[in-house]
mmCIF file of C-alpha atoms in Angstrom:
data_model
loop_
_atom_site.group_PDB
_atom_site.id
_atom_site.type_symbol
_atom_site.label_atom_id
_atom_site.label_comp_id
_atom_site.label_asym_id
_atom_site.label_seq_id
_atom_site.Cartn_x
_atom_site.Cartn_y
_atom_site.Cartn_z
ATOM 1 C CA MET Q 19 42.977 32.345 8.989
ATOM 2 C CA THR Q 20 41.463 34.976 6.652
ATOM 3 C CA ALA Q 21 38.510 34.074 4.432
ATOM 4 C CA ALA Q 22 40.879 34.033 1.051
ATOM 5 C CA THR Q 23 42.683 31.325 2.721
ATOM 6 C CA ARG Q 24 40.092 28.909 4.090
ATOM 7 C CA PRO Q 25 40.529 25.415 3.156
ATOM 8 C CA PHE Q 26 36.930 24.928 2.050
ATOM 9 C CA ASP Q 27 37.942 27.473 -0.735
ATOM 10 C CA ASP Q 28 39.810 24.759 -2.391
ATOM 11 C CA ILE Q 29 36.826 22.575 -2.478
ATOM 12 C CA ARG Q 30 34.616 25.088 -3.810
ATOM 13 C CA ALA Q 31 37.464 25.859 -6.762
ATOM 14 C CA LEU Q 32 37.218 22.130 -7.672
ATOM 15 C CA ILE Q 33 33.501 22.313 -7.870
ATOM 16 C CA ALA Q 34 33.595 25.128 -10.030
ATOM 17 C CA GLY Q 35 36.160 23.466 -12.434
ATOM 18 C CA MET Q 36 34.012 20.235 -12.750
ATOM 19 C CA PRO Q 37 34.017 18.813 -16.361
ATOM 20 C CA GLY Q 38 30.632 18.154 -17.938
ATOM 21 C CA PRO Q 39 29.485 15.128 -20.021
ATOM 22 C CA ASP Q 40 30.839 14.219 -23.366
ATOM 23 C CA GLU Q 41 27.737 14.643 -25.541
ATOM 24 C CA ALA Q 42 29.387 13.191 -28.808
ATOM 25 C CA ALA Q 43 30.383 10.093 -26.904
ATOM 26 C CA ALA Q 44 26.956 9.340 -25.611
ATOM 27 C CA ALA Q 45 25.451 10.301 -29.109
ATOM 28 C CA ALA Q 46 27.768 7.655 -30.538
ATOM 29 C CA VAL Q 47 26.324 5.115 -28.252
ATOM 30 C CA ARG Q 48 22.756 5.732 -28.946
ATOM 31 C CA GLU Q 49 23.715 5.629 -32.737
ATOM 32 C CA ARG Q 50 25.279 2.084 -32.373
ATOM 33 C CA ASP Q 51 22.377 1.022 -30.125
ATOM 34 C CA ARG Q 52 20.041 1.643 -33.259
ATOM 35 C CA SER Q 53 21.786 -1.121 -35.145
ATOM 36 C CA LEU Q 54 21.978 -3.676 -32.412
ATOM 37 C CA THR Q 55 19.842 -7.058 -32.727
ATOM 38 C CA LYS Q 56 17.197 -5.924 -30.302
ATOM 39 C CA PRO Q 57 13.980 -3.774 -30.874
ATOM 40 C CA ALA Q 58 14.723 -0.274 -30.037
ATOM 41 C CA GLY Q 59 14.328 0.647 -26.340
ATOM 42 C CA SER Q 60 13.894 -2.857 -25.429
ATOM 43 C CA LEU Q 61 16.951 -3.002 -22.662
ATOM 44 C CA GLY Q 62 15.339 -0.073 -20.883
ATOM 45 C CA ARG Q 63 17.612 1.398 -18.497
ATOM 46 C CA LEU Q 64 20.537 -0.740 -19.646
ATOM 47 C CA GLU Q 65 20.703 1.281 -22.630
ATOM 48 C CA GLU Q 66 20.650 4.628 -20.584
ATOM 49 C CA LEU Q 67 23.329 3.251 -18.673
ATOM 50 C CA ALA Q 68 25.673 2.566 -21.597
ATOM 51 C CA ALA Q 69 25.021 6.076 -22.831
ATOM 52 C CA TRP Q 70 25.856 7.398 -19.227
ATOM 53 C CA LEU Q 71 29.087 5.439 -19.133
ATOM 54 C CA ALA Q 72 30.246 6.776 -22.377
ATOM 55 C CA ALA Q 73 29.422 10.526 -21.565
ATOM 56 C CA TRP Q 74 31.398 10.236 -18.469
ATOM 57 C CA GLN Q 75 34.019 7.903 -19.640
ATOM 58 C CA GLY Q 76 34.480 10.115 -22.926
ATOM 59 C CA LYS Q 77 34.563 7.316 -25.279
ATOM 60 C CA GLY Q 78 31.862 6.129 -27.793
ATOM 61 C CA ARG Q 79 32.508 2.511 -26.987
ATOM 62 C CA PRO Q 80 32.453 2.289 -22.915
ATOM 63 C CA SER Q 81 34.225 -0.339 -21.031
ATOM 64 C CA ILE Q 82 34.660 -1.466 -17.673
ATOM 65 C CA ASP Q 83 37.921 -3.151 -17.074
ATOM 66 C CA ARG Q 84 38.897 -2.002 -13.542
ATOM 67 C CA PRO Q 85 35.666 -1.582 -11.485
ATOM 68 C CA LEU Q 86 36.405 -0.730 -7.780
ATOM 69 C CA VAL Q 87 34.279 -0.519 -4.836
ATOM 70 C CA CYS Q 88 35.519 1.633 -1.906
ATOM 71 C CA VAL Q 89 34.278 1.306 1.652
ATOM 72 C CA PHE Q 90 35.239 4.156 4.167
ATOM 73 C CA ALA Q 91 35.227 3.249 7.679
ATOM 74 C CA ALA Q 92 34.993 5.588 10.530
ATOM 75 C CA SER Q 93 33.797 6.182 14.190
ATOM 76 C CA HIS Q 94 31.446 8.448 15.426
ATOM 77 C CA GLY Q 95 31.067 10.349 18.778
ATOM 78 C CA VAL Q 96 27.270 10.292 18.901
ATOM 79 C CA ALA Q 97 27.188 6.353 18.819
ATOM 80 C CA ALA Q 98 27.858 6.599 22.721
ATOM 81 C CA ARG Q 99 24.177 8.033 23.098
ATOM 82 C CA GLY Q 100 22.851 4.631 22.129
ATOM 83 C CA VAL Q 101 21.745 5.312 18.899
ATOM 84 C CA SER Q 102 22.894 1.770 17.353
ATOM 85 C CA ALA Q 103 22.009 -1.665 18.181
ATOM 86 C CA TYR Q 104 25.498 -2.582 18.189
ATOM 87 C CA PRO Q 105 28.502 -1.403 20.389
ATOM 88 C CA THR Q 106 31.363 0.747 18.694
ATOM 89 C CA ALA Q 107 33.831 -2.135 18.963
ATOM 90 C CA VAL Q 108 32.009 -3.739 15.829
ATOM 91 C CA ASN Q 109 34.023 -1.011 13.792
ATOM 92 C CA ARG Q 110 37.349 -2.581 14.474
ATOM 93 C CA GLN Q 111 35.820 -6.314 14.277
ATOM 94 C CA MET Q 112 34.231 -5.733 10.976
ATOM 95 C CA LEU Q 113 37.467 -4.073 9.537
ATOM 96 C CA ASP Q 114 39.109 -7.319 10.426
ATOM 97 C CA ASN Q 115 36.315 -9.094 8.901
ATOM 98 C CA PHE Q 116 36.739 -7.285 5.447
ATOM 99 C CA ALA Q 117 40.429 -8.081 5.513
ATOM 100 C CA ALA Q 118 39.815 -11.722 6.266
ATOM 101 C CA GLY Q 119 37.132 -11.715 3.196
ATOM 102 C CA GLY Q 120 34.454 -12.601 5.531
ATOM 103 C CA ALA Q 121 31.823 -9.886 5.093
ATOM 104 C CA ALA Q 122 28.872 -9.868 2.431
ATOM 105 C CA ILE Q 123 30.643 -7.179 0.166
ATOM 106 C CA ASN Q 124 33.842 -9.573 -0.028
ATOM 107 C CA GLN Q 125 31.366 -12.341 -1.409
ATOM 108 C CA ILE Q 126 29.647 -9.885 -3.831
ATOM 109 C CA CYS Q 127 32.785 -8.182 -5.036
ATOM 110 C CA ALA Q 128 34.385 -11.785 -5.664
ATOM 111 C CA THR Q 129 31.285 -13.063 -7.628
ATOM 112 C CA LEU Q 130 30.965 -10.123 -9.870
ATOM 113 C CA GLY Q 131 34.801 -9.356 -10.378
ATOM 114 C CA LEU Q 132 35.039 -6.196 -8.741
ATOM 115 C CA GLY Q 133 38.107 -4.527 -6.832
ATOM 116 C CA PHE Q 134 37.533 -3.737 -3.283
ATOM 117 C CA LYS Q 135 39.382 -1.422 -0.918
ATOM 118 C CA VAL Q 136 38.872 -0.334 2.751
ATOM 119 C CA PHE Q 137 39.917 2.882 4.120
ATOM 120 C CA ASP Q 138 40.538 3.153 7.880
ATOM 121 C CA LEU Q 139 39.637 6.595 8.841
ATOM 122 C CA ALA Q 140 41.062 6.804 12.156
ATOM 123 C CA LEU Q 141 38.685 4.151 13.290
ATOM 124 C CA ASP Q 142 39.860 4.117 17.147
ATOM 125 C CA GLN Q 143 39.448 7.916 17.193
ATOM 126 C CA PRO Q 144 35.918 8.934 16.890
ATOM 127 C CA THR Q 145 34.894 12.359 15.752
ATOM 128 C CA ALA Q 146 33.328 14.826 18.482
ATOM 129 C CA ASP Q 147 29.698 13.915 19.591
ATOM 130 C CA ILE Q 148 27.574 16.528 17.244
ATOM 131 C CA VAL Q 149 25.206 16.796 20.090
ATOM 132 C CA ASP Q 150 28.066 18.634 21.856
ATOM 133 C CA ALA Q 151 30.550 20.104 19.250
ATOM 134 C CA ALA Q 152 31.242 20.198 15.637
ATOM 135 C CA ALA Q 153 32.381 16.550 14.253
ATOM 136 C CA MET Q 154 35.563 18.200 12.819
ATOM 137 C CA ASP Q 155 37.034 21.493 12.228
ATOM 138 C CA GLU Q 156 37.330 22.756 8.676
ATOM 139 C CA LYS Q 157 40.987 21.832 8.215
ATOM 140 C CA ALA Q 158 40.329 18.288 9.342
ATOM 141 C CA CYS Q 159 37.196 17.981 7.210
ATOM 142 C CA VAL Q 160 39.230 19.074 4.327
ATOM 143 C CA ALA Q 161 41.960 16.936 4.822
ATOM 144 C CA THR Q 162 39.634 13.883 4.985
ATOM 145 C CA MET Q 163 37.887 14.715 1.606
ATOM 146 C CA ALA Q 164 41.351 14.841 0.263
ATOM 147 C CA PHE Q 165 42.160 11.421 1.708
ATOM 148 C CA GLY Q 166 38.866 10.354 -0.101
ATOM 149 C CA MET Q 167 40.040 11.679 -3.358
ATOM 150 C CA GLU Q 168 42.874 9.332 -3.090
ATOM 151 C CA ALA Q 169 40.645 6.198 -3.562
ATOM 152 C CA LEU Q 170 41.261 6.677 -7.411
ATOM 153 C CA ALA Q 171 45.008 6.734 -7.066
ATOM 154 C CA GLY Q 172 45.223 3.084 -8.364
ATOM 155 C CA GLY Q 173 43.301 3.787 -11.512
ATOM 156 C CA THR Q 174 39.652 2.497 -12.031
ATOM 157 C CA ASP Q 175 37.150 3.121 -14.874
ATOM 158 C CA LEU Q 176 33.903 2.767 -12.576
ATOM 159 C CA LEU Q 177 33.613 3.579 -8.765
ATOM 160 C CA GLY Q 178 31.345 2.241 -6.229
ATOM 161 C CA VAL Q 179 31.338 3.884 -2.723
ATOM 162 C CA GLY Q 180 30.205 2.853 0.581
ATOM 163 C CA GLU Q 181 30.566 2.986 4.083
ATOM 164 C CA MET Q 182 30.922 1.260 7.538
ATOM 165 C CA GLY Q 183 30.564 2.916 11.058
ATOM 166 C CA ILE Q 184 28.376 2.522 14.092
ATOM 167 C CA GLY Q 185 26.074 5.620 14.476
ATOM 168 C CA ASN Q 186 26.548 6.930 11.104
ATOM 169 C CA THR Q 187 22.796 6.760 9.873
ATOM 170 C CA THR Q 188 22.395 9.199 12.710
ATOM 171 C CA ILE Q 189 24.948 11.327 11.114
ATOM 172 C CA ALA Q 190 23.296 10.830 7.670
ATOM 173 C CA ALA Q 191 19.948 11.774 9.174
ATOM 174 C CA ALA Q 192 21.234 15.032 10.743
ATOM 175 C CA ILE Q 193 22.839 15.901 7.593
ATOM 176 C CA TYR Q 194 19.385 15.618 5.520
ATOM 177 C CA ALA Q 195 17.487 17.739 8.055
ATOM 178 C CA ALA Q 196 19.993 20.297 8.077
ATOM 179 C CA LEU Q 197 20.113 20.646 4.258
ATOM 180 C CA TRP Q 198 16.371 20.069 3.692
ATOM 181 C CA GLY Q 199 14.603 20.865 6.908
ATOM 182 C CA GLY Q 200 11.770 19.027 8.589
ATOM 183 C CA PRO Q 201 11.686 17.293 12.085
ATOM 184 C CA ALA Q 202 14.234 14.832 13.072
ATOM 185 C CA GLU Q 203 11.777 11.983 13.005
ATOM 186 C CA THR Q 204 11.402 12.645 9.175
ATOM 187 C CA TRP Q 205 14.821 11.433 8.465
ATOM 188 C CA VAL Q 206 15.664 8.987 11.423
ATOM 189 C CA GLY Q 207 15.295 5.386 10.560
ATOM 190 C CA ARG Q 208 16.163 2.152 12.543
ATOM 191 C CA GLY Q 209 19.439 1.866 10.998
ATOM 192 C CA THR Q 210 21.165 -1.538 12.130
ATOM 193 C CA GLY Q 211 17.605 -2.497 13.700
ATOM 194 C CA VAL Q 212 17.108 -0.537 16.954
ATOM 195 C CA ASP Q 213 14.055 -0.965 18.997
ATOM 196 C CA ASP Q 214 11.579 1.844 19.597
ATOM 197 C CA ALA Q 215 13.566 3.188 22.604
ATOM 198 C CA GLY Q 216 16.740 3.424 20.371
ATOM 199 C CA LEU Q 217 14.791 5.213 17.692
ATOM 200 C CA ARG Q 218 13.777 7.862 20.001
ATOM 201 C CA ARG Q 219 17.164 8.159 21.205
ATOM 202 C CA LYS Q 220 18.358 8.798 17.360
ATOM 203 C CA ALA Q 221 15.627 11.294 16.839
ATOM 204 C CA ALA Q 222 16.434 13.211 20.009
ATOM 205 C CA ALA Q 223 20.266 13.357 19.187
ATOM 206 C CA VAL Q 224 19.695 14.570 15.817
ATOM 207 C CA ALA Q 225 17.058 17.215 17.144
ATOM 208 C CA ALA Q 226 19.761 18.320 19.731
ATOM 209 C CA ALA Q 227 22.593 18.396 17.279
ATOM 210 C CA LEU Q 228 20.438 20.756 14.955
ATOM 211 C CA GLU Q 229 19.702 23.007 17.814
ATOM 212 C CA ARG Q 230 23.317 23.044 19.079
ATOM 213 C CA HIS Q 231 24.686 24.107 15.579
ATOM 214 C CA ARG Q 232 21.496 26.473 14.760
ATOM 215 C CA GLY Q 233 22.332 29.633 12.794
ATOM 216 C CA ARG Q 234 25.645 27.954 11.512
ATOM 217 C CA LEU Q 235 24.276 25.633 8.930
ATOM 218 C CA ASP Q 236 23.450 27.719 5.849
ATOM 219 C CA ASP Q 237 26.789 26.325 4.055
ATOM 220 C CA PRO Q 238 26.499 22.850 2.974
ATOM 221 C CA LEU Q 239 30.349 22.390 3.780
ATOM 222 C CA GLU Q 240 29.529 23.611 7.176
ATOM 223 C CA VAL Q 241 26.839 21.039 7.543
ATOM 224 C CA LEU Q 242 29.373 18.381 6.600
ATOM 225 C CA ARG Q 243 32.069 19.449 9.020
ATOM 226 C CA ARG Q 244 29.604 20.003 11.995
ATOM 227 C CA LEU Q 245 27.214 17.344 11.608
ATOM 228 C CA GLY Q 246 29.026 14.738 9.314
ATOM 229 C CA GLY Q 247 32.033 12.250 9.893
ATOM 230 C CA ARG Q 248 35.151 11.119 8.518
ATOM 231 C CA ASP Q 249 33.284 8.493 6.393
ATOM 232 C CA VAL Q 250 30.971 10.983 4.879
ATOM 233 C CA ALA Q 251 33.751 13.552 4.214
ATOM 234 C CA ALA Q 252 35.834 10.992 2.515
ATOM 235 C CA ILE Q 253 33.079 9.662 0.189
ATOM 236 C CA ALA Q 254 32.380 13.125 -0.772
ATOM 237 C CA GLY Q 255 36.122 13.567 -1.697
ATOM 238 C CA ALA Q 256 35.944 10.497 -3.746
ATOM 239 C CA ILE Q 257 32.801 11.516 -5.553
ATOM 240 C CA LEU Q 258 34.457 14.978 -6.469
ATOM 241 C CA ALA Q 259 37.742 13.181 -7.514
ATOM 242 C CA ALA Q 260 35.788 10.827 -9.968
ATOM 243 C CA ARG Q 261 34.093 13.873 -11.425
ATOM 244 C CA LEU Q 262 37.293 15.632 -12.010
ATOM 245 C CA GLN Q 263 39.032 12.410 -13.642
ATOM 246 C CA ARG Q 264 35.867 11.436 -15.642
ATOM 247 C CA VAL Q 265 35.098 8.112 -13.703
ATOM 248 C CA PRO Q 266 31.464 7.241 -13.382
ATOM 249 C CA VAL Q 267 30.002 6.503 -10.060
ATOM 250 C CA VAL Q 268 27.561 4.089 -8.384
ATOM 251 C CA LEU Q 269 26.402 5.402 -4.990
ATOM 252 C CA ASP Q 270 25.564 3.047 -2.158
ATOM 253 C CA GLY Q 271 22.811 3.528 0.572
ATOM 254 C CA TYR Q 272 21.569 5.954 2.929
ATOM 255 C CA VAL Q 273 24.776 7.071 4.373
ATOM 256 C CA THR Q 274 26.730 7.319 1.199
ATOM 257 C CA THR Q 275 23.875 9.418 -0.373
ATOM 258 C CA ALA Q 276 24.323 12.117 2.504
ATOM 259 C CA ALA Q 277 27.732 12.794 1.142
ATOM 260 C CA ALA Q 278 26.208 13.170 -2.438
ATOM 261 C CA ALA Q 279 23.757 15.409 -0.836
ATOM 262 C CA VAL Q 280 26.192 17.993 0.531
ATOM 263 C CA LEU Q 281 27.897 17.990 -3.159
ATOM 264 C CA HIS Q 282 24.473 18.423 -4.622
ATOM 265 C CA ALA Q 283 23.755 21.185 -2.493
ATOM 266 C CA LEU Q 284 26.921 22.931 -3.354
ATOM 267 C CA ASP Q 285 26.119 22.546 -7.402
ATOM 268 C CA PRO Q 286 23.049 20.625 -8.493
ATOM 269 C CA CYS Q 287 25.133 19.340 -11.483
ATOM 270 C CA ALA Q 288 27.812 17.779 -9.090
ATOM 271 C CA LEU Q 289 26.167 14.356 -8.959
ATOM 272 C CA ASP Q 290 25.576 14.104 -12.944
ATOM 273 C CA HIS Q 291 28.204 11.499 -13.244
ATOM 274 C CA CYS Q 292 26.572 9.505 -10.291
ATOM 275 C CA VAL Q 293 23.975 6.872 -10.451
ATOM 276 C CA ALA Q 294 22.194 5.437 -7.381
ATOM 277 C CA GLY Q 295 22.863 1.830 -7.041
ATOM 278 C CA HIS Q 296 19.793 1.018 -4.899
ATOM 279 C CA VAL Q 297 16.951 2.233 -2.487
ATOM 280 C CA SER Q 298 17.691 1.098 1.029
ATOM 281 C CA ALA Q 299 15.186 -0.029 3.433
ATOM 282 C CA GLU Q 300 16.233 2.960 5.647
ATOM 283 C CA GLY Q 301 12.941 4.713 5.686
ATOM 284 C CA ALA Q 302 13.841 8.323 4.088
ATOM 285 C CA HIS Q 303 16.114 6.775 1.625
ATOM 286 C CA ARG Q 304 13.677 6.872 -1.363
ATOM 287 C CA ALA Q 305 12.823 10.529 -0.526
ATOM 288 C CA VAL Q 306 16.293 11.459 -0.482
ATOM 289 C CA LEU Q 307 16.789 9.959 -4.061
ATOM 290 C CA GLU Q 308 13.731 11.527 -5.351
ATOM 291 C CA ARG Q 309 15.261 14.836 -4.057
ATOM 292 C CA LEU Q 310 18.468 14.165 -5.757
ATOM 293 C CA GLY Q 311 16.796 13.152 -8.979
ATOM 294 C CA LYS Q 312 18.381 9.659 -8.698
ATOM 295 C CA PRO Q 313 16.013 6.775 -9.491
ATOM 296 C CA PRO Q 314 17.683 3.513 -8.028
ATOM 297 C CA LEU Q 315 18.730 0.560 -10.047
ATOM 298 C CA LEU Q 316 17.845 -1.764 -7.485
ATOM 299 C CA ASP Q 317 15.158 -2.074 -4.547
ATOM 300 C CA LEU Q 318 16.028 -5.056 -2.461
ATOM 301 C CA ASP Q 319 15.226 -3.972 0.873
ATOM 302 C CA LEU Q 320 18.860 -3.813 1.871
ATOM 303 C CA ARG Q 321 20.195 -1.943 4.800
ATOM 304 C CA LEU Q 322 23.567 -3.417 5.437
ATOM 305 C CA GLY Q 323 25.682 -0.610 4.088
ATOM 306 C CA GLU Q 324 29.445 -1.271 3.314
ATOM 307 C CA GLY Q 325 28.904 -1.025 -0.438
ATOM 308 C CA THR Q 326 26.747 -4.005 -0.826
ATOM 309 C CA GLY Q 327 24.106 -2.182 -2.833
ATOM 310 C CA ALA Q 328 26.518 -0.251 -5.026
ATOM 311 C CA ALA Q 329 28.481 -3.438 -5.979
ATOM 312 C CA LEU Q 330 25.252 -5.252 -6.982
ATOM 313 C CA ALA Q 331 24.437 -2.323 -9.026
ATOM 314 C CA ILE Q 332 27.586 -2.416 -10.665
ATOM 315 C CA GLY Q 333 26.719 -5.974 -11.855
ATOM 316 C CA LEU Q 334 23.887 -4.248 -13.894
ATOM 317 C CA VAL Q 335 26.201 -1.355 -15.249
ATOM 318 C CA LYS Q 336 28.712 -4.178 -16.543
ATOM 319 C CA SER Q 337 25.955 -5.951 -18.234
ATOM 320 C CA ALA Q 338 25.037 -2.790 -19.932
ATOM 321 C CA ALA Q 339 28.491 -2.006 -21.330
ATOM 322 C CA ALA Q 340 28.809 -5.731 -22.193
ATOM 323 C CA CYS Q 341 25.688 -5.640 -24.240
ATOM 324 C CA HIS Q 342 26.514 -2.335 -26.034
ATOM 325 C CA ARG Q 343 30.009 -3.674 -26.764
ATOM 326 C CA ASP Q 344 29.511 -7.166 -27.968
ATOM 327 C CA MET Q 345 25.950 -7.582 -29.271
ATOM 328 C CA ALA Q 346 25.691 -8.123 -33.039
ATOM 329 C CA THR Q 347 24.395 -5.675 -35.281
ATOM 330 C CA PHE Q 348 21.576 -6.629 -37.665
ATOM 331 C CA GLU Q 349 24.050 -6.722 -40.529
ATOM 332 C CA GLN Q 350 26.633 -8.870 -38.639
ATOM 333 C CA ALA Q 351 23.830 -11.195 -37.508
ATOM 334 C CA GLY Q 352 22.020 -11.352 -40.709
ATOM 335 C CA VAL Q 353 18.803 -10.466 -38.831
ATOM 336 C CA SER Q 354 16.022 -8.425 -40.348
ATOM 337 C CA ARG Q 355 15.349 -4.981 -39.081
ATOM 338 C CA GLU Q 356 11.637 -4.042 -37.920
ATOM 339 C CA GLY Q 357 9.555 -3.319 -40.898
ATOM 340 C CA ALA Q 358 11.980 -4.671 -43.527
#
């Protein structure tokens, strides 16, 4: 395979061709906002969200008619090192639970009127243990990103992305350490609730993986394929596809943001169409969001994953769109303006 035909070249070409925001649509939102029956700026970040929606949907009256939460489920070879409080059998069991409507994310999506899809990324075939080998080869990584891009195939106007997979907070910590440096302990947290011994095993696995791949982690896409998993790769693909199709994105927690961090490392503008749904209780997530310049919409001490924080935050985004769309103007309501 020559450099000219490497699969990653296709991803770089898509990133190079990403559209920017529709500033005219955002300006139209801000103009209408000044006529709505409220003091200027009184809805705070809800006003910012309405303008953000407009900029990426490309319309002066943003709307959310087909919101969708996608959860990408994958298995990780590093889980065999005892880095999680739960066995890998939970992966398949939770997928069945999603299908039966029994998970937390099912209840949140049903309550808020959100579409919900789960993508099984070869759940019964773990990626390679990152301590011993690259998680994926380049072709498999790009194929998984392409699979993630299909999340938007059914049509949506706001996408929430999440994940499920035992061991994936270890994967995420390794990605952050490779992208930004620092000791493994900086990025490793308790994930599903590991005890002190489990926390030490996680840190040791991340440190060993970084050493195993040392000298080959200068390219963010190499970081993704060597240290990531199918869930992270698919999420990166979904985020990129959303950008190309002008669909705003709400990010979930620590693992989801690892996929976003890879794209951000490739192009700092790659996440302009994204907002952080929440800051999770996983220790380093707040620092991650600060590096990405993404203040979270919610801070609820969540650490479940499976898209729960993104789904809850979509409720705020829907409220922002509804307020902008349906509030009366001063003239319509016969309310006096400030200083009138």
